[in-house]
Coordinates of N, CA and C in Angstrom, one line a residue:
Chain A
A681 N 101.0 82.2 124.5 CA 101.9 83.2 123.8 C 101.0 84.3 123.2
Q682 N 101.6 85.4 123.1 CA 100.9 86.6 122.5 C 101.3 86.7 121.1
S683 N 100.4 87.2 120.3 CA 100.8 87.6 118.9 C 99.8 88.6 118.4
V684 N 100.2 89.4 117.4 CA 99.4 90.4 116.8 C 99.4 90.2 115.3
T685 N 98.3 90.3 114.7 CA 98.2 90.2 113.2 C 97.5 91.4 112.7
Q686 N 98.2 92.1 111.8 CA 97.6 93.2 111.1 C 97.3 92.8 109.7
L687 N 96.0 92.9 109.3 CA 95.6 92.5 108.0 C 95.8 93.6 107.0
G688 N 96.6 93.4 106.0 CA 96.8 94.5 105.0 C 98.0 95.2 105.4
S689 N 99.1 95.0 104.7 CA 100.3 95.8 104.9 C 100.3 97.2 104.3
H690 N 99.4 97.3 103.3 CA 99.2 98.6 102.7 C 97.7 98.9 102.5
V691 N 97.3 100.1 103.0 CA 95.9 100.5 102.8 C 95.9 101.9 102.2
S692 N 95.0 102.1 101.2 CA 94.9 103.4 100.5 C 93.4 103.8 100.6
V693 N 93.3 105.1 101.0 CA 91.9 105.6 101.1 C 92.0 107.0 100.5
S694 N 90.8 107.5 100.1 CA 90.7 108.8 99.6 C 90.6 109.8 100.7
E695 N 91.0 111.0 100.5 CA 90.9 112.1 101.5 C 89.4 112.2 101.8
G696 N 89.1 112.2 103.1 CA 87.7 112.3 103.5 C 87.0 111.0 103.7
A697 N 87.6 109.9 103.3 CA 86.9 108.6 103.4 C 87.3 108.0 104.8
L698 N 86.5 107.0 105.1 CA 86.7 106.2 106.4 C 88.1 105.5 106.3
V699 N 88.8 105.6 107.5 CA 90.0 104.8 107.6 C 89.7 103.6 108.5
L700 N 90.0 102.4 108.1 CA 89.8 101.2 108.9 C 91.1 100.4 108.8
L701 N 91.8 100.2 109.9 CA 93.0 99.4 109.9 C 92.8 98.3 110.9
R702 N 93.0 97.0 110.4 CA 92.6 95.9 111.2 C 93.7 95.3 112.0
C703 N 93.3 94.8 113.2 CA 94.3 94.2 114.1 C 93.6 93.1 114.9
N704 N 94.2 91.9 114.8 CA 93.7 90.8 115.7 C 94.8 90.3 116.5
Y705 N 94.5 89.8 117.7 CA 95.5 89.5 118.7 C 95.2 88.1 119.2
S706 N 96.2 87.5 119.8 CA 95.9 86.3 120.6 C 96.6 86.5 121.9
S707 N 96.0 86.1 123.0 CA 96.5 86.4 124.3 C 95.9 85.4 125.3
S708 N 96.7 84.9 126.2 CA 96.3 83.9 127.1 C 95.7 84.6 128.4
V709 N 95.9 85.9 128.5 CA 95.3 86.6 129.6 C 94.6 87.9 129.0
P710 N 93.7 88.6 129.8 CA 93.2 89.8 129.2 C 94.3 90.8 128.8
P711 N 94.2 91.2 127.6 CA 95.4 92.0 127.0 C 95.3 93.5 127.3
Y712 N 96.4 94.1 127.3 CA 96.5 95.5 127.1 C 96.8 95.7 125.6
L713 N 96.1 96.6 124.9 CA 96.3 96.8 123.5 C 96.6 98.2 123.1
F714 N 97.4 98.4 122.1 CA 97.9 99.7 121.7 C 97.9 99.9 120.2
W715 N 97.7 101.1 119.8 CA 98.0 101.5 118.4 C 99.0 102.7 118.5
Y716 N 100.0 102.5 117.6 CA 101.1 103.5 117.5 C 101.1 103.9 116.0
V717 N 101.5 105.2 115.8 CA 101.7 105.7 114.5 C 103.2 106.1 114.3
Q718 N 103.7 105.9 113.2 CA 105.1 106.3 112.8 C 105.1 107.1 111.6
Y719 N 105.4 108.4 111.7 CA 105.6 109.2 110.5 C 107.0 109.0 110.0
P720 N 107.1 109.4 108.7 CA 108.5 109.1 108.1 C 109.6 109.7 108.9
N721 N 110.6 108.8 109.0 CA 111.9 109.2 109.7 C 111.6 109.7 111.1
Q722 N 110.6 109.1 111.8 CA 110.4 109.5 113.2 C 110.2 108.2 114.0
G723 N 110.1 108.4 115.3 CA 109.8 107.3 116.2 C 108.4 107.0 116.3
L724 N 108.0 106.1 117.1 CA 106.6 105.7 117.2 C 105.9 106.5 118.3
Q725 N 104.7 106.9 118.0 CA 103.9 107.8 118.9 C 102.6 107.1 119.2
L726 N 102.3 107.1 120.5 CA 101.1 106.4 120.9 C 99.8 107.1 120.4
L727 N 99.0 106.4 119.7 CA 97.7 106.9 119.3 C 96.6 106.7 120.4
L728 N 96.5 105.5 120.9 CA 95.5 105.2 121.9 C 95.9 103.8 122.5
K729 N 95.2 103.5 123.6 CA 95.4 102.3 124.3 C 94.2 101.8 124.9
Y730 N 94.1 100.5 125.1 CA 93.0 99.9 125.9 C 93.7 99.1 127.0
T731 N 93.2 99.3 128.2 CA 93.7 98.5 129.3 C 92.5 97.8 130.0
T732 N 91.6 98.6 130.6 CA 90.4 98.0 131.1 C 89.3 99.1 130.9
G733 N 88.1 98.7 131.3 CA 87.0 99.6 131.2 C 86.3 99.7 129.8
A734 N 85.9 100.9 129.4 CA 85.2 101.1 128.2 C 86.0 100.5 127.0
T735 N 85.2 99.7 126.2 CA 85.9 99.0 125.1 C 86.1 99.9 123.9
L736 N 85.4 101.0 123.8 CA 85.6 102.0 122.7 C 86.6 103.0 123.2
V737 N 87.7 103.1 122.6 CA 88.8 104.0 123.1 C 89.0 105.1 122.1
K738 N 89.1 106.3 122.6 CA 89.4 107.4 121.7 C 90.8 107.9 121.9
G739 N 91.4 108.2 120.7 CA 92.8 108.6 120.8 C 93.0 110.0 120.2
I740 N 94.3 110.3 119.9 CA 94.6 111.5 119.3 C 94.3 111.6 117.8
N741 N 94.2 112.8 117.3 CA 94.0 113.0 115.8 C 92.7 112.4 115.3
G742 N 91.7 112.2 116.1 CA 90.4 111.7 115.7 C 90.3 110.2 115.5
F743 N 91.3 109.5 115.9 CA 91.3 108.0 115.8 C 90.6 107.4 117.0
E744 N 90.0 106.3 116.8 CA 89.4 105.5 117.9 C 89.5 104.0 117.5
A745 N 89.4 103.2 118.5 CA 89.5 101.7 118.3 C 88.6 101.1 119.3
E746 N 88.1 99.9 118.9 CA 87.2 99.2 119.8 C 87.7 97.8 120.1
F747 N 87.8 97.5 121.4 CA 88.2 96.2 121.8 C 87.0 95.2 121.8
K748 N 87.1 94.2 121.0 CA 86.1 93.2 120.9 C 86.6 91.8 121.3
K749 N 86.3 91.5 122.5 CA 86.9 90.2 123.0 C 86.5 89.0 122.2
S750 N 85.2 89.0 121.9 CA 84.7 87.8 121.2 C 85.3 87.6 119.8
E751 N 85.8 88.7 119.2 CA 86.4 88.6 117.9 C 88.0 88.7 118.0
T752 N 88.4 88.9 119.2 CA 89.9 89.1 119.5 C 90.4 90.2 118.5
S753 N 89.7 91.3 118.5 CA 90.1 92.3 117.5 C 90.2 93.7 118.2
F754 N 91.0 94.6 117.6 CA 91.2 95.9 118.1 C 91.4 96.8 116.9
H755 N 90.4 96.9 116.1 CA 90.6 97.7 114.8 C 90.6 99.2 115.0
L756 N 91.4 99.9 114.2 CA 91.5 101.3 114.3 C 90.7 102.0 113.3
T757 N 90.0 103.0 113.6 CA 89.1 103.7 112.7 C 89.3 105.2 112.8
K758 N 88.9 105.9 111.7 CA 88.8 107.4 111.7 C 87.8 107.7 110.7
P759 N 86.8 108.5 111.0 CA 85.7 108.8 110.1 C 86.1 109.4 108.8
S760 N 87.1 110.3 108.8 CA 87.4 111.1 107.7 C 89.0 111.2 107.6
A761 N 89.6 110.7 106.6 CA 91.0 110.7 106.4 C 91.5 112.1 106.0
H762 N 92.6 112.5 106.6 CA 93.3 113.7 106.2 C 94.7 113.3 105.5
M763 N 95.2 114.1 104.7 CA 96.5 113.9 104.1 C 97.5 113.6 105.1
S764 N 97.4 114.3 106.2 CA 98.5 114.2 107.3 C 98.4 112.8 108.0
D765 N 97.4 112.0 107.7 CA 97.3 110.7 108.4 C 98.2 109.7 107.7
A766 N 98.7 110.0 106.5 CA 99.6 109.1 105.8 C 100.8 108.7 106.7
A767 N 101.0 107.5 107.0 CA 102.0 107.0 108.0 C 102.0 105.5 108.1
E768 N 102.8 105.0 108.9 CA 102.8 103.6 109.2 C 102.1 103.4 110.6
Y769 N 101.3 102.4 110.7 CA 100.5 102.2 111.9 C 100.8 100.8 112.4
F770 N 101.1 100.8 113.7 CA 101.4 99.5 114.4 C 100.4 99.2 115.5
C771 N 99.9 98.0 115.5 CA 99.1 97.5 116.6 C 100.1 96.7 117.6
A772 N 99.8 96.8 118.9 CA 100.7 96.1 119.8 C 99.9 95.5 120.9
V773 N 100.4 94.4 121.5 CA 99.7 93.8 122.6 C 100.8 93.7 123.7
S774 N 100.4 93.9 124.9 CA 101.3 93.8 126.1 C 101.1 92.4 126.6
D775 N 102.2 91.7 126.7 CA 102.2 90.4 127.3 C 102.4 90.6 128.8
R776 N 101.3 90.4 129.5 CA 101.4 90.7 131.0 C 102.1 89.6 131.8
L777 N 102.3 88.5 131.1 CA 103.0 87.4 131.8 C 104.5 87.5 131.6
R778 N 104.9 87.8 130.4 CA 106.3 88.0 130.1 C 106.8 89.4 130.2
N779 N 105.8 90.3 130.4 CA 106.2 91.7 130.6 C 106.9 92.3 129.4
Q780 N 106.3 92.1 128.2 CA 106.9 92.8 127.0 C 105.8 93.1 126.0
F781 N 106.1 93.9 125.1 CA 105.2 94.2 124.0 C 105.5 93.4 122.8
Y782 N 104.4 93.0 122.1 CA 104.5 92.4 120.8 C 103.9 93.3 119.8
F783 N 104.6 93.7 118.7 CA 104.1 94.5 117.7 C 103.6 93.8 116.5
G784 N 102.6 94.2 115.8 CA 102.2 93.7 114.5 C 103.2 94.2 113.5
T785 N 103.0 93.7 112.3 CA 104.0 94.0 111.2 C 103.8 95.3 110.5
G786 N 102.7 96.0 111.0 CA 102.5 97.4 110.5 C 101.6 97.5 109.3
T787 N 100.9 98.6 109.2 CA 100.1 98.9 108.0 C 100.5 100.3 107.5
S788 N 100.9 100.4 106.3 CA 101.2 101.6 105.7 C 99.9 102.3 105.1
L789 N 99.5 103.4 105.6 CA 98.3 104.1 105.1 C 98.7 105.2 104.2
T790 N 98.1 105.1 103.0 CA 98.3 106.2 102.0 C 96.9 106.9 101.8
V791 N 97.0 108.2 101.8 CA 95.8 109.0 101.6 C 95.9 109.7 100.3
I792 N 94.9 109.4 99.4 CA 94.9 109.9 98.1 C 94.0 111.2 98.0
P793 N 94.6 112.3 97.4 CA 93.9 113.6 97.4 C 92.7 113.5 96.5
Chain B
D1441 N 111.4 119.7 126.2 CA 112.3 118.6 126.7 C 112.0 117.3 126.0
T1442 N 113.1 116.7 125.4 CA 112.9 115.4 124.8 C 112.8 114.3 125.8
A1443 N 111.7 113.5 125.7 CA 111.5 112.5 126.7 C 112.5 111.3 126.6
V1444 N 112.6 110.8 125.4 CA 113.6 109.7 125.1 C 114.5 110.2 124.0
S1445 N 115.7 110.3 124.3 CA 116.6 110.8 123.2 C 117.7 109.8 122.9
Q1446 N 118.0 109.7 121.6 CA 119.0 108.7 121.2 C 120.0 109.5 120.4
T1447 N 121.3 109.1 120.5 CA 122.3 109.7 119.7 C 123.3 108.6 119.2
P1448 N 123.8 108.6 118.0 CA 123.4 109.6 117.0 C 122.1 109.3 116.3
K1449 N 121.6 110.2 115.5 CA 120.4 109.9 114.7 C 120.8 109.1 113.4
Y1450 N 121.9 109.4 112.9 CA 122.4 108.6 111.7 C 123.8 108.1 112.0
L1451 N 124.1 106.9 111.5 CA 125.4 106.3 111.8 C 125.7 105.5 110.5
V1452 N 126.8 105.9 109.8 CA 127.3 105.2 108.7 C 128.7 104.7 109.0
T1453 N 128.9 103.4 108.9 CA 130.2 102.8 109.3 C 130.5 101.6 108.4
Q1454 N 131.8 101.2 108.5 CA 132.2 100.1 107.7 C 132.1 98.8 108.4
M1455 N 132.0 97.7 107.7 CA 131.9 96.4 108.2 C 133.1 96.1 109.1
G1456 N 132.9 95.5 110.2 CA 133.9 95.1 111.1 C 134.2 96.1 112.2
N1457 N 133.6 97.3 112.1 CA 133.8 98.3 113.1 C 133.0 98.0 114.3
D1458 N 133.3 98.7 115.4 CA 132.5 98.7 116.7 C 131.9 100.0 116.9
K1459 N 130.6 100.1 117.2 CA 129.9 101.3 117.4 C 129.0 101.2 118.6
S1460 N 128.6 102.4 119.1 CA 127.7 102.5 120.2 C 126.6 103.5 119.9
I1461 N 125.4 103.2 120.4 CA 124.3 104.1 120.3 C 123.8 104.4 121.8
K1462 N 123.6 105.7 122.0 CA 123.3 106.1 123.4 C 121.8 106.4 123.5
C1463 N 121.2 106.1 124.7 CA 119.8 106.4 124.9 C 119.6 106.9 126.3
E1464 N 118.9 108.0 126.4 CA 118.6 108.6 127.7 C 117.1 108.9 127.8
Q1465 N 116.5 108.6 129.0 CA 115.1 109.1 129.2 C 115.0 109.9 130.4
N1466 N 114.2 110.9 130.3 CA 114.0 111.8 131.5 C 112.6 111.7 132.0
L1467 N 112.0 110.6 131.9 CA 110.6 110.4 132.3 C 110.5 109.7 133.6
G1468 N 111.6 109.3 134.2 CA 111.6 108.6 135.5 C 111.1 107.2 135.4
H1469 N 111.1 106.6 134.1 CA 110.6 105.3 133.9 C 111.6 104.2 134.4
D1470 N 111.0 103.1 134.8 CA 111.8 102.0 135.3 C 112.3 101.0 134.2
T1471 N 111.6 101.0 133.1 CA 111.9 100.0 132.1 C 112.3 100.7 130.8
M1472 N 113.4 100.1 130.2 CA 113.9 100.6 128.9 C 114.1 99.5 128.0
Y1473 N 114.0 99.8 126.7 CA 114.0 98.7 125.7 C 114.9 99.2 124.5
W1474 N 115.4 98.2 123.8 CA 115.9 98.4 122.4 C 115.2 97.6 121.4
Y1475 N 114.7 98.2 120.3 CA 114.1 97.6 119.3 C 114.8 97.7 118.0
K1476 N 114.7 96.8 117.1 CA 115.3 96.9 115.8 C 114.2 96.9 114.7
Q1477 N 114.2 97.9 113.8 CA 113.2 97.9 112.8 C 113.9 97.7 111.4
D1478 N 113.5 96.7 110.7 CA 114.2 96.4 109.5 C 113.6 97.2 108.3
S1479 N 114.1 96.9 107.1 CA 113.7 97.6 106.0 C 112.2 97.5 105.6
K1480 N 111.6 96.4 106.1 CA 110.2 96.2 105.9 C 109.3 96.7 107.0
K1481 N 109.9 97.5 107.9 CA 109.3 98.2 109.0 C 108.9 97.3 110.2
F1482 N 109.4 96.0 110.1 CA 109.1 95.1 111.2 C 109.8 95.4 112.4
L1483 N 109.1 95.5 113.6 CA 109.8 95.9 114.8 C 110.0 94.6 115.6
K1484 N 111.3 94.5 116.1 CA 111.6 93.3 116.9 C 112.3 93.8 118.1
I1485 N 111.8 93.3 119.3 CA 112.5 93.7 120.5 C 113.8 92.9 120.6
M1486 N 114.8 93.7 121.1 CA 116.1 93.1 121.3 C 116.4 92.9 122.8
F1487 N 116.2 93.9 123.6 CA 116.5 93.9 125.0 C 115.5 94.7 125.8
S1488 N 115.3 94.3 127.0 CA 114.5 95.0 128.0 C 115.2 95.1 129.3
Y1489 N 115.3 96.2 129.9 CA 115.9 96.4 131.2 C 114.9 97.0 132.1
N1490 N 114.9 96.5 133.4 CA 114.1 97.1 134.4 C 114.9 97.4 135.6
N1491 N 115.0 98.7 135.9 CA 115.8 99.2 137.0 C 117.3 98.6 136.9
K1492 N 117.8 98.8 135.7 CA 119.2 98.4 135.4 C 119.4 96.9 135.3
E1493 N 118.4 96.1 135.4 CA 118.5 94.7 135.4 C 118.0 94.2 134.0
L1494 N 118.7 93.3 133.4 CA 118.3 92.7 132.1 C 117.1 91.8 132.3
I1495 N 116.0 92.1 131.6 CA 114.8 91.3 131.8 C 114.6 90.4 130.6
I1496 N 114.8 91.0 129.4 CA 114.5 90.3 128.2 C 115.8 90.3 127.3
N1497 N 116.2 89.2 126.8 CA 117.3 89.2 125.9 C 116.9 88.3 124.8
E1498 N 116.3 88.8 123.7 CA 115.8 88.0 122.7 C 117.0 87.5 121.9
T1499 N 116.7 86.7 120.9 CA 117.8 86.0 120.2 C 118.4 87.0 119.2
V1500 N 119.4 87.6 119.8 CA 120.3 88.5 119.0 C 121.7 88.1 119.1
P1501 N 122.5 88.3 118.1 CA 123.9 87.9 118.2 C 124.6 88.5 119.4
N1502 N 125.5 87.8 120.0 CA 126.2 88.4 121.2 C 127.2 89.5 120.8
R1503 N 127.2 89.9 119.5 CA 127.9 91.1 119.2 C 127.2 92.3 119.7
F1504 N 125.9 92.2 120.0 CA 125.1 93.3 120.6 C 125.2 93.2 122.1
S1505 N 125.6 94.2 122.7 CA 125.6 94.2 124.2 C 125.0 95.5 124.7
P1506 N 124.0 95.4 125.5 CA 123.4 96.6 126.1 C 124.1 96.9 127.4
K1507 N 124.1 98.1 127.8 CA 124.7 98.5 129.0 C 123.8 99.6 129.7
S1508 N 123.5 99.4 130.9 CA 122.6 100.4 131.6 C 123.4 100.9 132.8
P1509 N 124.0 102.0 132.7 CA 124.8 102.6 133.8 C 123.9 103.1 135.0
D1510 N 122.7 103.5 134.6 CA 121.7 103.9 135.6 C 120.3 103.7 135.0
K1511 N 119.3 104.0 135.8 CA 117.9 103.7 135.3 C 117.5 104.6 134.1
A1512 N 118.2 105.7 134.0 CA 117.8 106.7 132.9 C 118.5 106.4 131.6
H1513 N 119.5 105.5 131.6 CA 120.3 105.3 130.4 C 120.4 103.8 130.0
L1514 N 120.3 103.6 128.7 CA 120.5 102.2 128.2 C 121.2 102.4 126.8
N1515 N 122.4 102.0 126.8 CA 123.2 102.2 125.6 C 123.3 100.8 124.9
L1516 N 123.6 100.9 123.6 CA 123.7 99.6 122.8 C 125.1 99.7 122.2
H1517 N 125.9 98.7 122.5 CA 127.2 98.6 121.8 C 127.1 97.4 120.8
I1518 N 127.7 97.6 119.7 CA 127.7 96.6 118.6 C 129.1 96.4 118.2
N1519 N 129.6 95.1 118.3 CA 130.9 94.8 117.8 C 130.9 94.2 116.4
S1520 N 132.0 94.3 115.7 CA 132.2 93.6 114.4 C 130.9 93.8 113.5
L1521 N 130.6 95.0 113.2 CA 129.4 95.2 112.5 C 129.3 94.5 111.1
E1522 N 128.1 94.0 110.8 CA 127.9 93.3 109.6 C 126.9 94.1 108.7
L1523 N 126.9 93.7 107.4 CA 125.9 94.4 106.5 C 124.5 94.2 107.0
G1524 N 124.2 93.0 107.5 CA 122.8 92.8 108.0 C 122.4 93.5 109.2
D1525 N 123.3 94.2 109.8 CA 123.0 95.0 111.0 C 122.3 96.4 110.6
S1526 N 122.4 96.7 109.3 CA 121.8 97.9 108.9 C 120.3 97.9 109.1
A1527 N 119.8 98.9 109.9 CA 118.4 99.0 110.3 C 118.3 100.3 111.0
V1528 N 117.0 100.5 111.5 CA 116.8 101.6 112.4 C 116.6 101.0 113.8
Y1529 N 117.4 101.5 114.8 CA 117.3 101.0 116.1 C 116.6 102.1 117.0
F1530 N 115.6 101.6 117.7 CA 114.8 102.5 118.6 C 115.0 102.1 120.0
C1531 N 115.2 103.1 120.8 CA 115.2 103.0 122.2 C 113.8 103.4 122.7
A1532 N 113.3 102.8 123.8 CA 112.0 103.1 124.3 C 112.1 103.0 125.8
S1533 N 111.1 103.6 126.5 CA 111.0 103.4 128.0 C 109.5 103.4 128.3
S1534 N 109.2 102.8 129.5 CA 107.8 102.7 130.0 C 107.9 102.7 131.5
P1535 N 106.7 103.1 132.1 CA 106.7 103.1 133.6 C 106.9 101.7 134.2
N1536 N 106.3 100.7 133.5 CA 106.6 99.3 133.8 C 106.4 98.6 132.6
Q1537 N 106.6 97.3 132.7 CA 106.7 96.5 131.4 C 105.3 96.3 130.7
Q1538 N 104.3 96.8 131.3 CA 103.0 96.5 130.8 C 102.3 97.7 130.1
L1539 N 102.7 98.9 130.6 CA 102.1 100.1 130.0 C 102.8 100.5 128.8
Q1540 N 102.3 101.5 128.1 CA 102.8 101.9 126.8 C 104.2 102.4 126.9
A1541 N 104.9 102.1 125.8 CA 106.3 102.5 125.7 C 106.4 103.9 125.0
F1542 N 107.3 104.7 125.4 CA 107.6 105.9 124.8 C 108.9 105.7 124.0
F1543 N 108.9 106.1 122.7 CA 110.0 105.8 121.8 C 110.8 107.1 121.5
G1544 N 112.1 106.8 121.3 CA 113.0 107.8 120.8 C 112.8 107.9 119.3
Q1545 N 113.6 108.8 118.7 CA 113.4 109.1 117.3 C 114.1 108.1 116.4
G1546 N 114.9 107.2 117.0 CA 115.6 106.2 116.2 C 117.0 106.6 115.7
T1547 N 117.8 105.6 115.5 CA 119.1 105.7 115.0 C 119.2 104.9 113.7
R1548 N 119.4 105.5 112.6 CA 119.5 104.8 111.3 C 120.9 104.4 111.1
L1549 N 121.2 103.1 111.3 CA 122.5 102.5 111.1 C 122.7 101.9 109.7
T1550 N 123.7 102.4 109.1 CA 124.0 101.8 107.7 C 125.4 101.3 107.8
V1551 N 125.6 100.0 107.5 CA 126.9 99.4 107.4 C 127.3 99.2 106.0
V1552 N 128.4 99.7 105.6 CA 128.9 99.6 104.2 C 130.1 98.7 104.1

């Protein structure tokens, strides 16, 4: 069975500081992994994804994530936070056996000026 | 052009009513989904359709019935609405069940 755990339901960082949002997964097969962002009153927008190949994945808005199989992790980072990064972030894993997505419980990012 | 569009965006209704939410995608995707997002932002899949065929039907009350008239549309009908049905409902589509999903803007349902 697949599952996704996001550590920290709320993360606060200062503007210009490093953003680190944690995601761990469990999967019985090599996973496809995703990060989505949800701005207030909007739908989910794909930030980046890992399917195969290079384990360091770059996404939109300066975000990147690294797939670490040994740690079953797919943490999201950004070197310097902007006020516009304040949003809800969701990690997701694709269950390739059952053909569906599993979402984490989300992490709310606050950026302090 | 909006890729995945849902209507209405907001829906306020009384308990016991029946309502529908419509979803259309113009991406040519084979798979469409309905998700429910509760007040704590938790996302739970409700249904998944692939080429008009129901693939996933998670444990939701049978008051919820999806209908897919064609590959580009997946509507959600809800009978006898209850207070606990209040949530944001998202429609999504993907090229297949394994690649990323594209989400609509959501429908905020409030049952009073």
